Short mmCIF file of C-alpha atoms in Angstrom, two decimals:
data_model
loop_
_atom_site.label_atom_id
_atom_site.label_comp_id
_atom_site.label_asym_id
_atom_site.label_seq_id
_atom_site.Cartn_x
_atom_site.Cartn_y
_atom_site.Cartn_z
CA SER A 1 -116.52 -14.89 -99.16
CA GLY A 2 -115.06 -12.99 -96.24
CA TRP A 3 -118.09 -13.83 -93.76
CA VAL A 4 -117.78 -17.79 -94.65
CA TYR A 5 -114.58 -17.58 -94.35
CA ALA A 6 -114.76 -15.65 -90.76
CA SER A 7 -118.21 -18.28 -89.48
CA ARG A 8 -116.18 -21.47 -90.27
CA LEU A 9 -113.33 -20.09 -87.85
CA ILE A 10 -115.76 -19.46 -84.68
CA LEU A 11 -117.41 -23.31 -85.54
CA VAL A 12 -114.11 -24.25 -85.68
CA ILE A 13 -112.29 -22.23 -83.09
CA ARG A 14 -115.97 -23.77 -80.98
CA TYR A 15 -115.34 -27.50 -81.67
CA TRP A 16 -111.85 -27.04 -81.00
CA SER A 17 -112.94 -25.84 -77.32
CA LEU A 18 -115.65 -28.02 -76.65
CA ILE A 19 -113.47 -31.26 -77.79
CA SER A 20 -109.41 -29.61 -75.77
CA ILE A 21 -112.17 -29.22 -72.23
CA SER A 22 -113.55 -32.43 -72.48
CA ASP A 23 -111.30 -34.87 -73.50
CA HIS A 24 -110.36 -37.13 -71.81
CA ASN A 25 -106.82 -38.28 -73.06
CA MET A 26 -105.76 -34.87 -71.63
CA THR A 27 -102.51 -35.22 -69.05
CA VAL A 28 -102.69 -35.71 -65.27
CA HIS A 29 -101.60 -31.81 -64.39
CA SER A 30 -103.82 -30.12 -66.81
CA LYS A 31 -107.43 -31.56 -66.14
CA SER A 32 -106.64 -31.70 -62.52
CA PHE A 33 -106.08 -27.98 -63.00
CA TYR A 34 -107.51 -26.36 -66.45
CA GLU A 35 -110.23 -28.02 -65.86
CA PRO A 36 -112.36 -27.66 -62.29
CA CYS A 37 -111.43 -23.94 -62.63
CA ILE A 38 -113.22 -23.88 -66.07
CA LYS A 39 -116.65 -24.94 -64.20
CA VAL A 40 -115.79 -22.81 -61.18
CA LEU A 41 -115.45 -19.76 -64.45
CA HIS A 42 -118.62 -21.67 -66.03
CA ASN A 43 -120.16 -20.60 -62.80
CA ILE A 44 -119.45 -17.42 -60.92
CA GLN A 45 -119.98 -15.42 -64.72
CA ASP A 46 -121.06 -16.47 -67.82
CA PRO A 47 -121.44 -13.46 -70.93
CA SER A 48 -122.41 -15.89 -72.92
CA ARG A 49 -125.65 -16.23 -71.96
CA ALA A 50 -125.98 -12.73 -70.68
CA HIS A 51 -127.40 -10.02 -73.11
CA PRO A 52 -124.70 -7.87 -75.14
CA ASN A 53 -125.01 -4.80 -73.98
CA ILE A 54 -124.29 -6.21 -70.15
CA CYS A 55 -120.86 -7.25 -71.23
CA ASN A 56 -120.63 -3.11 -72.78
CA ARG A 57 -121.92 -1.95 -69.18
CA GLU A 58 -119.73 -3.85 -67.35
CA ALA A 59 -116.80 -3.25 -70.41
CA LEU A 60 -117.23 1.18 -69.97
CA ALA A 61 -117.07 0.79 -66.16
CA ILE A 62 -113.48 -0.82 -66.50
CA LEU A 63 -112.36 1.86 -68.60
CA ILE A 64 -114.13 4.15 -65.94
CA ALA A 65 -112.57 2.28 -62.91
CA ALA A 66 -108.86 1.76 -65.04
CA PHE A 67 -108.50 5.89 -65.66
CA LYS A 68 -109.02 6.48 -62.45
CA ALA A 69 -106.59 4.06 -61.18
CA ALA A 70 -103.95 4.66 -63.31
CA SER A 71 -104.88 8.57 -63.05
CA ARG A 72 -103.60 8.07 -59.08
CA ILE A 73 -100.60 7.08 -60.47
CA TYR A 74 -99.37 9.03 -63.56
CA VAL A 75 -100.37 12.10 -61.86
CA PRO A 76 -98.03 12.35 -59.14
CA LEU A 77 -94.75 10.48 -62.20
CA PHE A 78 -95.63 13.07 -64.43
CA VAL A 79 -95.95 16.39 -62.43
CA LEU A 80 -92.40 14.57 -60.70
CA SER A 81 -90.63 14.31 -63.72
CA ALA A 82 -91.89 17.91 -64.81
CA VAL A 83 -90.09 18.78 -61.62
CA ILE A 84 -86.56 17.80 -61.53
CA THR A 85 -86.37 19.30 -65.29
CA ARG A 86 -87.65 21.87 -63.62
CA LYS A 87 -90.84 23.03 -66.23
CA ILE A 88 -92.95 22.86 -63.81
CA SER A 89 -93.22 26.92 -63.47
CA SER A 90 -94.67 26.79 -67.21
CA PRO A 91 -98.22 27.59 -67.26
CA GLN A 92 -97.87 26.49 -71.63
CA PHE A 93 -96.18 23.22 -70.65
CA ILE A 94 -99.23 22.30 -68.19
CA ILE A 95 -101.89 22.97 -69.74
CA LYS A 96 -100.28 22.20 -73.57
CA LYS A 97 -98.37 18.81 -72.73
CA LEU A 98 -99.21 17.63 -69.18
CA ILE A 99 -102.40 17.57 -68.92
CA PRO A 100 -102.77 16.21 -71.90
CA SER A 101 -100.13 13.44 -71.26
CA ILE A 102 -101.77 11.72 -68.23
CA ILE A 103 -105.06 12.16 -69.95
CA ARG A 104 -104.11 10.41 -72.30
CA SER A 105 -102.01 7.56 -69.91
CA SER A 106 -104.67 7.23 -67.90
CA LEU A 107 -106.95 6.26 -70.93
CA PHE A 108 -104.64 4.31 -72.66
CA VAL A 109 -104.61 1.83 -69.21
CA GLY A 110 -108.16 2.44 -69.36
CA VAL A 111 -108.82 0.63 -73.75
CA VAL A 112 -106.91 -2.21 -72.86
CA GLY A 113 -109.11 -3.05 -69.31
CA ALA A 114 -111.96 -2.53 -71.32
CA LEU A 115 -111.64 -3.74 -74.60
CA TRP A 116 -109.97 -7.32 -72.53
CA HIS A 117 -113.24 -7.68 -70.83
CA ARG A 118 -114.96 -7.50 -75.06
CA GLY A 119 -113.23 -9.11 -75.47
CA ALA A 120 -113.16 -12.26 -73.49
CA CYS A 121 -116.86 -11.79 -73.16
CA PHE A 122 -116.63 -12.73 -77.59
CA GLY A 123 -114.89 -15.21 -77.01
CA ARG A 124 -117.11 -16.95 -73.90
CA GLU A 125 -119.35 -16.44 -76.44
CA ILE A 126 -117.70 -18.14 -79.60
CA THR A 127 -117.23 -20.91 -77.96
CA GLY A 128 -119.98 -21.92 -75.66
CA GLY A 129 -117.67 -21.52 -71.98
CA ASN A 130 -114.13 -20.48 -70.12
CA HIS A 131 -111.57 -22.35 -72.47
CA PRO A 132 -108.03 -20.90 -71.32
CA ALA A 133 -106.87 -19.78 -74.84
CA ILE A 134 -109.02 -17.37 -74.07
CA TYR A 135 -107.29 -15.43 -71.55
CA PHE A 136 -104.51 -15.46 -73.82
CA ILE A 137 -106.13 -14.62 -77.45
CA SER A 138 -108.45 -11.43 -75.65
CA PRO A 139 -105.32 -9.25 -73.46
CA PHE A 140 -102.80 -9.75 -77.03
CA ILE A 141 -105.88 -7.80 -78.82
CA ALA A 142 -106.62 -6.09 -77.04
CA ALA A 143 -103.74 -4.63 -76.17
CA THR A 144 -103.01 -4.87 -80.11
CA VAL A 145 -105.74 -1.78 -80.47
CA GLY A 146 -104.81 -0.21 -76.78
CA ILE A 147 -100.64 0.99 -77.65
CA TRP A 148 -101.97 3.20 -80.41
CA VAL A 149 -103.56 5.01 -77.60
CA GLU A 150 -100.77 5.58 -75.81
CA LYS A 151 -98.03 8.70 -77.35
CA PRO A 152 -95.47 7.35 -79.09
CA GLU A 153 -92.20 8.76 -77.35
CA ARG A 154 -93.80 6.15 -74.21
CA ARG A 155 -94.35 3.49 -76.07
CA ASN A 156 -91.39 1.67 -75.40
CA GLU A 157 -91.22 2.89 -71.95
CA ILE A 158 -94.50 1.08 -71.14
CA THR A 159 -93.60 -1.98 -73.49
CA ILE A 160 -89.84 -2.28 -71.11
CA PHE A 161 -92.27 -1.74 -68.01
CA ILE A 162 -94.58 -4.42 -69.42
CA ILE A 163 -91.66 -7.16 -70.56
CA GLN A 164 -90.25 -7.25 -66.84
CA GLN A 165 -93.86 -7.67 -65.55
CA ALA A 166 -93.69 -11.57 -67.92
CA THR A 167 -90.16 -12.56 -67.19
CA GLN A 168 -90.90 -12.56 -63.70
CA ALA A 169 -94.61 -14.18 -64.01
CA VAL A 170 -93.05 -16.89 -66.46
CA PHE A 171 -89.37 -17.34 -64.18
CA ASN A 172 -91.95 -17.52 -61.34
CA MET A 173 -94.74 -19.65 -62.90
CA ALA A 174 -91.39 -22.19 -64.23
CA VAL A 175 -90.23 -22.43 -60.33
CA GLY A 176 -93.41 -24.08 -59.61
CA ARG A 177 -94.24 -26.26 -62.28
CA ASN A 178 -90.36 -27.31 -60.99
CA TRP A 179 -88.57 -27.03 -63.88
CA ILE A 180 -85.84 -24.98 -62.86
CA ARG A 181 -84.13 -23.27 -59.17
CA PRO A 182 -83.91 -19.98 -58.43
CA ILE A 183 -80.01 -18.63 -58.19
CA ARG A 184 -79.65 -17.68 -54.34
CA HIS A 185 -78.63 -14.06 -55.07
CA GLY A 186 -79.24 -14.38 -58.93
CA LEU A 187 -81.19 -11.45 -59.57
CA THR A 188 -78.07 -9.22 -57.18
CA PHE A 189 -76.08 -10.74 -59.57
CA LEU A 190 -77.75 -10.34 -62.74
CA PHE A 191 -78.06 -5.93 -61.68
CA ALA A 192 -74.89 -6.13 -60.80
CA LEU A 193 -74.18 -7.14 -65.02
CA SER A 194 -76.55 -4.68 -66.21
CA PHE A 195 -75.53 -2.08 -64.58
CA GLY A 196 -71.66 -2.62 -65.54
CA ILE A 197 -73.35 -2.07 -68.72
CA LEU A 198 -75.54 -0.02 -68.97
CA LEU A 199 -72.77 2.05 -67.41
CA TYR A 200 -70.27 1.41 -70.63
CA PHE A 201 -72.76 2.77 -72.60
CA HIS A 202 -73.69 5.76 -71.03
CA GLN A 203 -69.80 6.97 -70.98
CA LYS A 204 -68.74 5.25 -74.04
CA ASP A 205 -71.60 4.47 -76.59
CA GLU A 206 -74.27 6.81 -75.99
CA ASN A 207 -76.30 6.17 -78.69
CA CYS A 208 -77.60 2.84 -77.62
CA LEU A 209 -79.29 4.10 -74.31
CA GLY A 210 -83.30 5.08 -75.08
CA GLY A 211 -83.55 9.08 -74.05
CA SER A 212 -85.23 7.99 -70.87
CA THR A 213 -82.29 5.63 -69.95
CA ARG A 214 -79.71 8.83 -70.60
CA SER A 215 -81.75 10.75 -68.41
CA LEU A 216 -82.31 8.69 -65.90
CA MET A 217 -78.10 7.93 -66.01
CA LYS A 218 -77.49 11.39 -66.08
CA VAL A 219 -79.82 11.92 -62.88
CA ALA A 220 -78.19 8.51 -61.05
CA VAL A 221 -75.06 8.72 -61.20
CA GLY A 222 -74.67 12.01 -62.84
CA THR A 223 -71.41 12.99 -65.97
CA ASP A 224 -67.79 13.49 -64.87
CA ALA A 225 -67.32 16.91 -67.55
CA LYS A 226 -70.70 18.94 -67.16
CA PRO A 227 -71.85 18.70 -63.42
CA ASP A 228 -75.66 19.70 -63.42
CA ILE A 229 -76.47 22.29 -60.45
CA LEU A 230 -77.15 19.69 -57.29
CA GLU A 231 -73.18 18.43 -58.00
CA ARG A 232 -72.55 22.48 -57.99
CA LYS A 233 -73.61 23.61 -55.53
CA LEU A 234 -72.37 20.59 -53.07
CA SER A 235 -69.39 21.46 -54.08
CA GLN A 236 -69.04 24.34 -52.73
CA ALA A 237 -70.90 22.95 -49.45
CA TYR A 238 -67.51 20.86 -49.15
CA ILE A 239 -65.42 23.10 -50.15
CA TRP A 240 -66.91 25.25 -47.38
CA LEU A 241 -66.85 22.36 -45.18
CA LYS A 242 -62.97 22.12 -45.93
CA LYS A 243 -61.84 24.76 -45.47
CA THR A 244 -63.76 26.13 -42.28
CA LEU A 245 -63.36 22.93 -40.60
CA PHE A 246 -60.55 21.02 -41.74
CA HIS A 247 -59.14 23.82 -42.75
CA GLY A 248 -58.01 22.42 -46.72
CA GLU A 249 -57.47 23.96 -49.09
CA ALA A 250 -59.54 27.45 -51.04
CA THR A 251 -60.04 25.51 -54.11
CA ILE A 252 -61.74 22.06 -54.94
CA GLU A 253 -60.12 22.11 -58.56
CA ASP A 254 -56.60 22.41 -57.23
CA GLN A 255 -56.59 18.89 -55.12
CA PRO A 256 -54.86 15.88 -56.37
CA LYS A 257 -56.31 13.77 -59.50
CA ASP A 258 -55.49 11.39 -62.26
CA ARG A 259 -54.80 12.56 -64.87
CA ARG A 260 -56.52 10.64 -67.27
CA CYS A 261 -59.40 11.55 -65.13
CA ASN A 262 -61.76 14.52 -66.72
CA HIS A 263 -63.84 15.87 -63.52
CA PHE A 264 -63.41 18.90 -62.17
CA HIS A 265 -62.25 17.70 -58.64
CA SER A 266 -60.18 15.91 -56.60
CA CYS A 267 -61.03 11.84 -56.69
CA LYS A 268 -62.21 11.77 -53.06
CA SER A 269 -63.70 15.06 -53.23
CA HIS A 270 -66.10 14.05 -57.08
CA ALA A 271 -67.06 10.66 -55.12
CA LEU A 272 -68.04 12.42 -52.20
CA VAL A 273 -69.52 15.08 -53.60
CA GLY A 274 -71.35 12.13 -56.49
CA PHE A 275 -72.71 10.16 -52.87
CA GLY A 276 -73.84 13.07 -51.68
CA ARG A 277 -75.71 14.26 -54.68
CA SER A 278 -77.65 10.39 -55.00
CA PHE A 279 -78.54 10.28 -51.47
CA LEU A 280 -80.17 13.47 -51.76
CA LEU A 281 -81.83 13.02 -54.96
CA GLY A 282 -82.90 9.27 -54.38
CA PHE A 283 -84.32 10.86 -50.23
CA THR A 284 -86.01 13.52 -51.52
CA ILE A 285 -88.16 11.17 -55.12
CA ARG A 286 -89.57 8.63 -52.88
CA SER A 287 -90.23 11.57 -50.19
CA CYS A 288 -92.07 12.83 -53.16
CA PHE A 289 -94.10 8.89 -53.29
CA ALA A 290 -94.30 9.20 -50.16
CA LEU A 291 -96.37 12.01 -49.47
CA LEU A 292 -97.19 13.78 -52.53
CA PRO A 293 -100.82 11.19 -51.98
CA LEU A 294 -101.33 13.02 -48.58
CA LEU A 295 -101.40 16.37 -50.14
CA LEU A 296 -106.25 16.17 -49.75
CA LYS A 297 -105.24 15.71 -46.43
CA PRO A 298 -103.19 18.29 -44.11
CA THR A 299 -103.69 15.35 -41.21
CA LYS A 300 -101.72 12.98 -42.34
CA LEU A 301 -99.54 14.81 -44.20
CA MET A 302 -98.22 16.60 -41.42
CA LYS A 303 -98.32 13.32 -38.98
CA LYS A 304 -95.67 11.10 -41.81
CA SER A 305 -93.52 14.46 -43.00
CA PRO A 306 -91.44 14.48 -39.98
CA ARG A 307 -91.37 9.87 -39.97
CA ILE A 308 -90.04 10.35 -43.27
CA PHE A 309 -86.19 10.88 -42.13
CA THR A 310 -86.01 7.32 -39.75
CA ASP A 311 -88.29 5.25 -42.85
CA ARG A 312 -85.38 2.27 -43.61
CA ASP A 313 -87.03 2.41 -46.88
CA ILE A 314 -86.33 6.11 -47.82
CA LEU A 315 -83.54 5.80 -46.79
CA SER A 316 -81.77 2.82 -47.73
CA LEU A 317 -82.88 4.23 -50.98
CA GLY A 318 -81.47 7.00 -50.72
CA VAL A 319 -78.04 5.07 -49.65
CA PHE A 320 -78.57 2.68 -52.73
CA LEU A 321 -78.52 5.60 -54.77
CA GLY A 322 -75.30 7.32 -53.45
CA LEU A 323 -72.91 4.11 -53.76
CA LEU A 324 -74.05 3.62 -57.13
CA SER A 325 -72.51 6.28 -57.92
CA GLY A 326 -70.16 7.86 -55.38
CA GLY A 327 -68.98 4.14 -55.97
CA ASN A 328 -68.47 4.09 -59.30
CA ARG A 329 -66.84 6.91 -59.28
CA ALA A 330 -64.65 5.90 -56.13
CA ILE A 331 -63.41 2.39 -58.20
CA GLN A 332 -63.35 3.99 -61.36
CA CYS A 333 -60.22 6.40 -60.56
CA ILE A 334 -59.11 4.36 -58.62
CA LEU A 335 -59.05 1.30 -61.75
CA ARG A 336 -57.76 4.74 -63.59
CA ARG A 337 -53.91 4.21 -61.88
CA ILE A 338 -54.09 0.92 -61.23
CA ARG A 339 -54.94 -0.39 -64.77
CA GLY A 340 -53.65 3.23 -67.17
CA VAL A 341 -55.84 3.43 -69.79
CA GLU A 342 -59.19 4.41 -70.57
CA ASP A 343 -60.69 1.90 -72.21
CA GLY A 344 -64.39 1.51 -71.85
CA TRP A 345 -63.41 -1.88 -69.04
CA ASN A 346 -62.80 0.37 -66.28
CA GLN A 347 -66.64 1.27 -65.90
CA LEU A 348 -67.66 -1.89 -66.74
CA ILE A 349 -66.15 -3.28 -63.84
CA ALA A 350 -66.89 -0.24 -61.42
CA GLY A 351 -70.76 -0.72 -62.11
CA PHE A 352 -70.45 -4.33 -62.05
CA VAL A 353 -68.96 -4.51 -58.57
CA VAL A 354 -70.91 -1.37 -57.38
CA GLY A 355 -74.55 -3.00 -58.56
CA TRP A 356 -73.68 -5.52 -55.35
CA SER A 357 -75.40 -2.90 -53.35
CA PHE A 358 -78.11 -3.72 -54.87
CA VAL A 359 -78.58 -6.15 -51.65
CA LEU A 360 -79.04 -2.53 -50.12
CA ASN A 361 -82.42 -2.01 -52.02
CA GLY A 362 -83.88 -5.16 -53.50
CA SER A 363 -86.57 -4.68 -55.27
CA ILE A 364 -87.27 -6.84 -57.64
CA GLU A 365 -88.69 -3.20 -59.73
CA VAL A 366 -85.93 -1.73 -59.77
CA GLY A 367 -83.89 -5.32 -60.46
CA MET A 368 -85.86 -6.21 -63.08
CA TYR A 369 -86.54 -3.18 -64.83
CA VAL A 370 -82.36 -2.65 -65.01
CA LEU A 371 -82.07 -6.11 -66.65
CA SER A 372 -84.37 -5.06 -69.43
CA LYS A 373 -82.91 -1.50 -70.14
CA ALA A 374 -79.17 -3.33 -70.06
CA ALA A 375 -81.08 -5.87 -72.71
CA GLU A 376 -82.74 -2.50 -75.21
CA ALA A 377 -78.98 -1.33 -74.60
CA VAL A 378 -77.45 -4.62 -76.12
CA TYR A 379 -79.76 -4.97 -78.47
CA ARG A 380 -79.18 -1.57 -79.85
CA TRP A 381 -75.40 -1.67 -79.68
CA LEU A 382 -76.07 -5.26 -82.02
CA VAL A 383 -78.30 -3.53 -83.98
CA LYS A 384 -76.23 -0.97 -84.44
CA MET A 385 -72.88 -3.72 -85.65
CA ARG A 386 -75.68 -4.94 -88.25
CA ALA A 387 -75.09 -7.85 -86.47
CA ILE A 388 -78.87 -8.17 -86.78
CA LYS A 389 -81.24 -6.17 -88.18
CA PRO A 390 -84.08 -3.92 -86.46
CA ILE A 391 -87.84 -6.50 -86.35
CA TRP A 392 -90.16 -4.27 -87.97
CA MET A 393 -92.85 -3.64 -85.20
CA GLY A 394 -91.56 -5.69 -82.89
CA ASP A 395 -91.55 -3.49 -79.69
CA LYS A 396 -95.68 -3.50 -80.07
CA PHE A 397 -95.72 -7.01 -81.47
CA LEU A 398 -93.88 -7.60 -77.27
CA PHE A 399 -95.88 -5.48 -75.46
CA SER A 400 -99.41 -7.72 -76.65
CA LEU A 401 -97.65 -10.18 -76.01
CA SER A 402 -96.35 -9.37 -72.53
CA THR A 403 -99.32 -8.25 -71.54
CA ALA A 404 -101.45 -11.42 -72.38
CA ILE A 405 -98.84 -12.90 -70.39
CA MET A 406 -100.33 -10.81 -67.41
CA PHE A 407 -104.13 -11.24 -67.51
CA TYR A 408 -103.30 -15.34 -68.89
CA CYS A 409 -101.86 -15.38 -65.57
CA SER A 410 -103.85 -13.14 -63.34
CA ILE A 411 -107.15 -15.59 -64.22
CA TRP A 412 -105.46 -18.83 -63.30
CA GLU A 413 -101.96 -17.82 -61.73
CA PRO A 414 -102.16 -15.21 -60.29
CA HIS A 415 -99.88 -16.30 -57.36
CA HIS A 416 -97.57 -16.00 -59.47
CA VAL A 417 -98.02 -12.23 -60.54
CA ARG A 418 -97.06 -9.28 -59.14
CA PHE A 419 -98.77 -8.40 -55.83
CA SER A 420 -97.81 -4.50 -56.60
CA TYR A 421 -99.34 -5.66 -60.42
CA PHE A 422 -102.64 -7.55 -58.13
CA LYS A 423 -103.25 -4.73 -56.42
CA PHE A 424 -103.70 -2.80 -59.21
CA LEU A 425 -105.96 -4.75 -61.54
CA VAL A 426 -108.26 -5.03 -57.76
CA LYS A 427 -108.74 -1.42 -58.37
CA ALA A 428 -108.60 -0.25 -62.17
CA SER A 429 -111.00 -3.40 -62.62
CA GLY A 430 -113.95 -1.63 -59.91
CA ASN A 431 -112.77 -4.31 -57.65
CA ARG A 432 -114.35 -6.66 -60.03
CA TYR A 433 -111.77 -8.82 -60.69
CA GLY A 434 -111.57 -8.90 -56.67
CA ARG A 435 -114.39 -10.60 -56.31
CA CYS A 436 -113.31 -13.57 -59.22
CA VAL A 437 -110.35 -14.06 -57.52
CA LYS A 438 -112.82 -14.92 -54.05
CA ALA A 439 -114.79 -16.78 -56.03
CA PHE A 440 -111.62 -18.92 -57.08
CA ALA A 441 -110.63 -19.73 -53.43
CA PRO A 442 -112.20 -22.63 -52.68
CA VAL A 443 -111.65 -24.76 -55.30
CA ARG A 444 -107.71 -23.71 -55.90
CA GLU A 445 -106.81 -25.75 -53.28
CA ASP A 446 -108.09 -28.83 -55.17
CA CYS A 447 -107.09 -28.17 -58.84
CA GLY A 448 -103.47 -29.17 -58.79
CA ILE A 449 -102.44 -25.54 -58.97
CA PRO A 450 -98.80 -25.23 -59.67
CA GLY A 451 -96.68 -24.07 -56.98
CA LEU A 452 -99.11 -24.70 -54.57
CA SER A 453 -97.20 -24.35 -51.20
CA GLU A 454 -96.07 -20.52 -53.07
CA TYR A 455 -100.94 -20.56 -53.16
CA LEU A 456 -101.45 -20.73 -49.81
CA GLN A 457 -98.53 -18.50 -49.07
CA TRP A 458 -99.92 -15.42 -51.55
CA LYS A 459 -103.47 -16.59 -50.14
CA GLU A 460 -103.24 -15.73 -46.46
CA ARG A 461 -101.72 -12.32 -47.62
CA VAL A 462 -104.57 -11.48 -50.29
CA THR A 463 -106.80 -11.99 -48.21
CA PRO A 464 -106.79 -8.72 -46.05
CA PHE A 465 -106.93 -7.20 -48.57
CA LEU A 466 -109.87 -8.38 -50.28
CA LYS A 467 -111.83 -8.57 -47.10
CA ASN A 468 -114.05 -5.39 -48.31
CA VAL A 469 -113.86 -5.76 -52.30
#
């Protein structure tokens, strides 16, 4: 009976897809956009007429290509994390945890890509064509299965990453359809508000932050009561400079501070040391990401190494993180003196004010990541306060839904996807996705694609990148 119901479902899906493609009562927008594009996709590749072995072979090729592309990202990411936590010196950690983690996370990306491709082939076999629903249902199923390959402790981070990607894509799609209008400095405002929320929970209720968020906040802004080794070293350097150059006090702890402050330094030195610490961290991390891929190319490494001290992107990240930490400390100390209380509002206000330094960085990735982390913290707080109930398998559902949105948007409206994500899809598919986009290009202008002006600008940007695809 199960097979009977399955066969009936397949017939219903096939009939529905044929009706929806050929229906003359479609809206003007969907008819002018989807119908020509469906025909183009049908001509580009039609696995419904191909032997299943071809689809299987292509899926395997995508798995291998995606594994390689993901490993190029995960290797420096995991190694840098191990260096920061000082675990890289342990051979046992490298063999038992670091290498297996890199392999498993890279395999997860490959599995999702391969299952998506094979599912799309199967969908076209069922419907007999290229229906838009295929490119939503197939990645949804692929993500639902593939997420179980990833390590449980990393699934939350992956979900947060893909949610903020999908949120931006949906926002861009809505702007392209003139449903909403972007607000000037809107992302900066959201970042400032989100950072204030994270800072509040960081100092008042860390249980509302995930493990990775707690670690990130400790690295970014530090803690008042427990300075890390870098902050202690910088404090000693500050004491030496003040004593040698300005004939200041011999100890930094004897400097004046508000009685409500629980840091060991004076308020001024506490802020200056915080700025220097976060600046060095941001500068070092950004430099490592710029230089690590060149370790196997000594000539390029020698040429690029001196440039990092004048690179605007690297320096701006250092100044941005320095202001988040040093500016936050200074404003909190000022608010303690003015308000005379320490009730959590100081952290929220200080975080919101220094969050406007986001204009120095302006990275959409950073802004959306902090926004998603703040939303997660608020959700955890609401669950803790019993205002809402936790949703069973909610994170996995959101991951699957967001992945489906991203893959759907990548096929039909790629100009609404972040360019960094677009480049990754091209590499992870072994250039197959890039060839599909190039084949679409001649007819997109005639399809009435939403956000046509943005698409034309995007086309000019990606044309050099796709030249050798």
